[in-house]
PDB file of C-alpha atoms in Angstrom:
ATOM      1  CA  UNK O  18     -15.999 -29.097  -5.662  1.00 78.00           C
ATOM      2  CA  UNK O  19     -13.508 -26.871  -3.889  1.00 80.00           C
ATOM      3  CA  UNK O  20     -15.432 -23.761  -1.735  1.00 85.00           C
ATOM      4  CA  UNK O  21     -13.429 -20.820  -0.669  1.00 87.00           C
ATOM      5  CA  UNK O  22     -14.314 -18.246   1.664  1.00 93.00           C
ATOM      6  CA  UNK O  23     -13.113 -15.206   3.016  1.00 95.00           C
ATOM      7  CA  UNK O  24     -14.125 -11.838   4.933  1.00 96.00           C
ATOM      8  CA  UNK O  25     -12.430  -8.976   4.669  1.00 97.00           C
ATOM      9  CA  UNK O  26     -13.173  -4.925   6.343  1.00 98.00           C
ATOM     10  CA  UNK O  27     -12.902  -2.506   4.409  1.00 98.00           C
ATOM     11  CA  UNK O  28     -12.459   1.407   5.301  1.00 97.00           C
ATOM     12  CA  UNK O  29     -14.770   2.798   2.632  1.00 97.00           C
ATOM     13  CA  UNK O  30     -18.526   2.645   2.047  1.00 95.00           C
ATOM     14  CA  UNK O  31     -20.484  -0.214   0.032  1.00 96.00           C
ATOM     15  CA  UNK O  32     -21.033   2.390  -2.645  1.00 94.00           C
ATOM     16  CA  UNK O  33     -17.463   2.537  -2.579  1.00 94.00           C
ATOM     17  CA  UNK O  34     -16.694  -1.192  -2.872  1.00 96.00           C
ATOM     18  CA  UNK O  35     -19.371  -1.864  -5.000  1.00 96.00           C
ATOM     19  CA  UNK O  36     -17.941   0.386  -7.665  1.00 94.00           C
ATOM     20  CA  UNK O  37     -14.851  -1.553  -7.998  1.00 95.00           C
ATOM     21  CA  UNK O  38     -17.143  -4.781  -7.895  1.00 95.00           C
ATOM     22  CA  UNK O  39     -18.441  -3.817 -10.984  1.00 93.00           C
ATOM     23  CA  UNK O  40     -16.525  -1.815 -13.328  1.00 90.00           C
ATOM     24  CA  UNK O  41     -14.164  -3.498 -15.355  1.00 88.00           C
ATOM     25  CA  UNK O  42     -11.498  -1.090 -14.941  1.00 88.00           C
ATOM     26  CA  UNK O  43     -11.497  -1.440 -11.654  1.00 92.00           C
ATOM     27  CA  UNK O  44     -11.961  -5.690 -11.566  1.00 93.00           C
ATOM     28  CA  UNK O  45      -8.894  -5.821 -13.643  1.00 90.00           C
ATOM     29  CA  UNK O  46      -7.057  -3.784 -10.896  1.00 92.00           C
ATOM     30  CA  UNK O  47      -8.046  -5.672  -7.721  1.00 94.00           C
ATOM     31  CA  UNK O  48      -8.410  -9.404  -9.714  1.00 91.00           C
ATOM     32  CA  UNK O  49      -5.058  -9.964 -10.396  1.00 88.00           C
ATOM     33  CA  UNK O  50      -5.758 -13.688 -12.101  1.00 87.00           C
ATOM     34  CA  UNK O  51      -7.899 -12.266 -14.228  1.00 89.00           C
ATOM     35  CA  UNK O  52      -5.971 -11.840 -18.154  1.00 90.00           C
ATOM     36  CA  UNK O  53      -9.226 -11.089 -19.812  1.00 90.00           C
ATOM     37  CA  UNK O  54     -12.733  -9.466 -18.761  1.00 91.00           C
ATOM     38  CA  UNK O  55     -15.681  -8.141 -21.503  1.00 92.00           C
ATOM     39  CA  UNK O  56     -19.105  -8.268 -21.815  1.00 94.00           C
ATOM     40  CA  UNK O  57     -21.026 -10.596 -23.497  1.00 94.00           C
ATOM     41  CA  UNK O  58     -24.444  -9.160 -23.406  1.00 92.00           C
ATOM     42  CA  UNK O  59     -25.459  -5.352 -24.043  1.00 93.00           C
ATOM     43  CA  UNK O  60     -26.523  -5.453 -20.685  1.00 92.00           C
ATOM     44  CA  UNK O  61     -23.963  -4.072 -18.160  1.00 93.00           C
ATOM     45  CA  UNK O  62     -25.654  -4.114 -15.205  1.00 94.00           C
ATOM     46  CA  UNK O  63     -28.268  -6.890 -13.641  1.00 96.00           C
ATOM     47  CA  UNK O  64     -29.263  -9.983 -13.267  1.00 97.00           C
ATOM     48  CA  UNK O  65     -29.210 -11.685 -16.096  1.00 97.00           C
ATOM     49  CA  UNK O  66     -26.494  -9.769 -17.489  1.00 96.00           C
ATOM     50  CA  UNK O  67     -23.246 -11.877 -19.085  1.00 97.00           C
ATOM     51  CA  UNK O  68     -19.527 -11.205 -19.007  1.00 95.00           C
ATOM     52  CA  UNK O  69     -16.509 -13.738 -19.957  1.00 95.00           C
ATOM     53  CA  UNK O  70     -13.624 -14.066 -18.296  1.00 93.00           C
ATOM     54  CA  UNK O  71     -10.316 -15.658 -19.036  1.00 92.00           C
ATOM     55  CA  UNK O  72      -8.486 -16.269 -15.318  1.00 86.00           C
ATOM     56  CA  UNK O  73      -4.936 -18.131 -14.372  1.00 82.00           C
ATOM     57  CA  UNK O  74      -4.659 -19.841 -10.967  1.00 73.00           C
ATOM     58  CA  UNK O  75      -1.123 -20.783 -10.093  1.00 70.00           C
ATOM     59  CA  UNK O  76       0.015 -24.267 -11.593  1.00 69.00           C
ATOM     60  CA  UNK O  77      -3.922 -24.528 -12.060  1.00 70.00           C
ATOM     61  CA  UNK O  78      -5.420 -24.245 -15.405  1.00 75.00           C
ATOM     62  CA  UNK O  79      -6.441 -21.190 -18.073  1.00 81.00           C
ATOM     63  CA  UNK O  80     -10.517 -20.993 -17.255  1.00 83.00           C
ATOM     64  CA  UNK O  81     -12.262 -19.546 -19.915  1.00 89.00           C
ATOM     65  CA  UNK O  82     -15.754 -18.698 -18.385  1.00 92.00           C
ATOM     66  CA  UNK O  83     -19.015 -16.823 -19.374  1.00 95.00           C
ATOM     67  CA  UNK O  84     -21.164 -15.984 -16.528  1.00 96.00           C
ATOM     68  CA  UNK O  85     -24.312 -14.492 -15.787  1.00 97.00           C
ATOM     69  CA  UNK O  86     -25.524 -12.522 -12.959  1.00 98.00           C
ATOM     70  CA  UNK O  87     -28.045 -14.597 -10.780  1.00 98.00           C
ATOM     71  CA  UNK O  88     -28.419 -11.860  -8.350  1.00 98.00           C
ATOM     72  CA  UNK O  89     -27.613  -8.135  -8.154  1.00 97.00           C
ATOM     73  CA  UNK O  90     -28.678  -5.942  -5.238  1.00 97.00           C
ATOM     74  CA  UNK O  91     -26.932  -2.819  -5.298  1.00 96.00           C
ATOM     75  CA  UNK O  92     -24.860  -2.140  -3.218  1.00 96.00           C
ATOM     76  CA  UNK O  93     -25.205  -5.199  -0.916  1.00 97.00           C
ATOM     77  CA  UNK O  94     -24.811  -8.646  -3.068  1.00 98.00           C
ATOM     78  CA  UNK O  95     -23.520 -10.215  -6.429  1.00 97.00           C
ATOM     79  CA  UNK O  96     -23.452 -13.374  -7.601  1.00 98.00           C
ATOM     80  CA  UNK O  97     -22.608 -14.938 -10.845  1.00 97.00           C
ATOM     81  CA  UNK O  98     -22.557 -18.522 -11.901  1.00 97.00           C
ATOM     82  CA  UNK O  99     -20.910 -20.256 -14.697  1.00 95.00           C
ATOM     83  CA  UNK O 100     -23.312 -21.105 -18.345  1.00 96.00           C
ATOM     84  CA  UNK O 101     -20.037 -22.344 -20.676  1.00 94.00           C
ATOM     85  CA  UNK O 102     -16.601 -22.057 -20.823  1.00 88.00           C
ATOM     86  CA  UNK O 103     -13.780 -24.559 -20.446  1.00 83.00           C
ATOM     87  CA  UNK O 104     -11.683 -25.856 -17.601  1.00 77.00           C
ATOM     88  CA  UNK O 105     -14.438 -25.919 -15.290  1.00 78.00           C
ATOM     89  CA  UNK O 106     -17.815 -27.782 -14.662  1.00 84.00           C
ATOM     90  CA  UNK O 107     -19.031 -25.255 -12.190  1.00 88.00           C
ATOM     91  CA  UNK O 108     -18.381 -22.064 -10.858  1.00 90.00           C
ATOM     92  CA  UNK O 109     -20.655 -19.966  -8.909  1.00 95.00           C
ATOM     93  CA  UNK O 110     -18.661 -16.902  -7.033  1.00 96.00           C
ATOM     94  CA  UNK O 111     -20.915 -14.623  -4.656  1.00 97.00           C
ATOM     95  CA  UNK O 112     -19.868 -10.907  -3.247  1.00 97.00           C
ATOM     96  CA  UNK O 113     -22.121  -9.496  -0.758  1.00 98.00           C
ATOM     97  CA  UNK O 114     -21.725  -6.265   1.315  1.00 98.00           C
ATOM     98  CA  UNK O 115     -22.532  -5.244   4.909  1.00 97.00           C
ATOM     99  CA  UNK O 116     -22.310  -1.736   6.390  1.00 96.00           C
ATOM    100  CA  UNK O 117     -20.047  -1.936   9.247  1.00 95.00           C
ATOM    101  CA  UNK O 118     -18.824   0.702  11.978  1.00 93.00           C
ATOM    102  CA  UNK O 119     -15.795   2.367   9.278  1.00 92.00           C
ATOM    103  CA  UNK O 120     -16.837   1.060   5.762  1.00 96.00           C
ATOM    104  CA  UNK O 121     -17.893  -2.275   4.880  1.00 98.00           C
ATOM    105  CA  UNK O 122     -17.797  -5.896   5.530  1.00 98.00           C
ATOM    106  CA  UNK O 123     -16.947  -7.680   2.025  1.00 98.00           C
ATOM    107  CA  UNK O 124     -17.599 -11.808   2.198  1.00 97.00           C
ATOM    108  CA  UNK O 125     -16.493 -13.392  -0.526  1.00 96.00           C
ATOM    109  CA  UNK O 126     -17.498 -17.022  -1.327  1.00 96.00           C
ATOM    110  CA  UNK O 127     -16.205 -19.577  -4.142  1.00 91.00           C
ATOM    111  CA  UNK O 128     -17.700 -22.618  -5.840  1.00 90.00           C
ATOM    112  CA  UNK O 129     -15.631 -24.717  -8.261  1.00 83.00           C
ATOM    113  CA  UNK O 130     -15.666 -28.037  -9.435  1.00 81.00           C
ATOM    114  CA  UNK O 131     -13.157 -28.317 -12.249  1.00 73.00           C
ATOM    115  CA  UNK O 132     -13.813 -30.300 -15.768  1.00 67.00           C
ATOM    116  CA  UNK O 133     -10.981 -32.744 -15.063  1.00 66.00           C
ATOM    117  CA  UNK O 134     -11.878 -34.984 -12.319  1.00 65.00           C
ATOM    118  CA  UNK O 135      -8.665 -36.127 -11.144  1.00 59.00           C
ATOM    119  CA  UNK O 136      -7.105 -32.143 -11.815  1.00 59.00           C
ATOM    120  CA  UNK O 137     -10.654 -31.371  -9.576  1.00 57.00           C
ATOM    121  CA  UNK O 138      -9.196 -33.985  -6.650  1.00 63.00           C
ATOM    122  CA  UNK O 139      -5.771 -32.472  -6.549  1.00 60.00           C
ATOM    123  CA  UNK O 140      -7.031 -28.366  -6.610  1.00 59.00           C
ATOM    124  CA  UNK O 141      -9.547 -29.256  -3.603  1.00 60.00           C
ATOM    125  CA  UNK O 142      -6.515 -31.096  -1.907  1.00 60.00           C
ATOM    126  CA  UNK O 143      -3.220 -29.679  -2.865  1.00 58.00           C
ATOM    127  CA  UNK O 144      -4.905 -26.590  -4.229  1.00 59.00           C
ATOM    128  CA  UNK O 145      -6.605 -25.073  -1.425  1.00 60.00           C
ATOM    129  CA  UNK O 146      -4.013 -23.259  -0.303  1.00 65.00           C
ATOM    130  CA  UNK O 147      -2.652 -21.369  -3.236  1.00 66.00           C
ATOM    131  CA  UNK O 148      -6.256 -20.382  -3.966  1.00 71.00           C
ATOM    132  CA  UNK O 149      -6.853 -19.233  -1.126  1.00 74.00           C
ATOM    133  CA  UNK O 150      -3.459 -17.163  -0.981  1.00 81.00           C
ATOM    134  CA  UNK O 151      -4.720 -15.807  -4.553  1.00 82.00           C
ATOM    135  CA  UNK O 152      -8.088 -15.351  -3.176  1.00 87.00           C
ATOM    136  CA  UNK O 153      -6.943 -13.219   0.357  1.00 92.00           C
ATOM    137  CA  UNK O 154      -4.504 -11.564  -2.325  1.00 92.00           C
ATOM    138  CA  UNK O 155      -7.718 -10.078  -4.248  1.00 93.00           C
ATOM    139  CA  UNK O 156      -9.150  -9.046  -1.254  1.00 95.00           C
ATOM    140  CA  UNK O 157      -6.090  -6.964   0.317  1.00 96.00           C
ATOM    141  CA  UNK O 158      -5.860  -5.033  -3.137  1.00 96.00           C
ATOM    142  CA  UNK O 159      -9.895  -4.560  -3.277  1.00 97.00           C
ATOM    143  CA  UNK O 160      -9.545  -3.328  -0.127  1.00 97.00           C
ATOM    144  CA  UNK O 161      -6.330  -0.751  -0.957  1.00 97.00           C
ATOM    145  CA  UNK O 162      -8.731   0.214  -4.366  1.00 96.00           C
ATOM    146  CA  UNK O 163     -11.904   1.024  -2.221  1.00 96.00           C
ATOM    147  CA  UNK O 164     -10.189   2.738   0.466  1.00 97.00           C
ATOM    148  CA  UNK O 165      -8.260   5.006  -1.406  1.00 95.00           C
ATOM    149  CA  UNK O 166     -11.180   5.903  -4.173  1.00 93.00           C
ATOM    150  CA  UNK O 167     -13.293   6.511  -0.838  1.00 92.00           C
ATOM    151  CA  UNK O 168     -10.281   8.844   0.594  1.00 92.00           C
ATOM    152  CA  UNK O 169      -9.839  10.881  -2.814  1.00 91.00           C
ATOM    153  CA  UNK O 170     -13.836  10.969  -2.716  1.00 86.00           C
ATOM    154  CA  UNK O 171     -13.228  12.665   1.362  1.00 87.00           C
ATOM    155  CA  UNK O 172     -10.797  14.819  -0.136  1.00 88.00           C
ATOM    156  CA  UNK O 173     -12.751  16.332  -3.065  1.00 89.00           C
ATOM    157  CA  UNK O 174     -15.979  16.629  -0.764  1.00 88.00           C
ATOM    158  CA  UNK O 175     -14.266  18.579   1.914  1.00 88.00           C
ATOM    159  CA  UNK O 176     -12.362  20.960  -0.651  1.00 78.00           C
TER     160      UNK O 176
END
């Protein structure tokens, strides 16, 4: 199992952040490895609600994942784990959200074990890096997304 995390600030409000947590057309915008993202349940918000993903990695493999929400507090944690898909035995990813002076404190935090034991060896060695460059990558345009939806948000409030 390979675990990444990473913190980032961010000059907008949870409600802010959490927005482009959680609507696709904003995932696809800030999750740049992401080449597919629907729902799998009618459910769209929740635990217990399912979405499946199809996500590239660098030299690392095509994961096609379903997960379900094991946790939802709005707007202060998500986190989703894997129930089938290939390329991966587990994957558990978790968002959560602090209010801090100017915006919000985003922690993001990464569980994967990948199906192919030897591939698994090499990611948590060789791969480390380049996830982690894809995974502050994700974070610097979430970041961009929620500051400038809570700037256009300043704007239309103080017209």
């Amino acid at each position: 199992m390979t675990t990444f995390e990473k913190s980032i600030q961010i000059a907008a409000p949870p409600e802010e952040v959490w927005t482009c947590l959680i609507d696709p057309t904003w995932i696809q915008k800030w999750w740049t490895a992401l080449r597919e993202y629907h729902y799998a349940s009618e459910r769209k918000t929740g635990v217990g609600m399912t979405f499946v993903v199809e996500e590239k990695i660098g030299m690392g493999p095509l994961l096609k994942i379903m997960f379900e929400v094991t946790k939802w507090k709005q707007p202060a944690h998500i986190m989703f784990k894997m129930v089938s898909g290939t390329g991966a035995e587990s994957y558990e990813i978790s968002w959560t959200l602090e209010p801090a002076e100017g915006g919000t404190l985003f922690n993001y935090v990464e569980n994967l074990t990948l199906s192919d034991g030897f591939m698994d060896k090499v990611w948590s060695k060789l791969g480390r890096r380049s996830g982690m460059g894809h995974i502050e990558g994700y974070l610097r345009n979430l970041k961009t997304l929620a500051e400038s939806r809570a700037a256009a948000a300043a704007q239309r409030a103080a017209v």
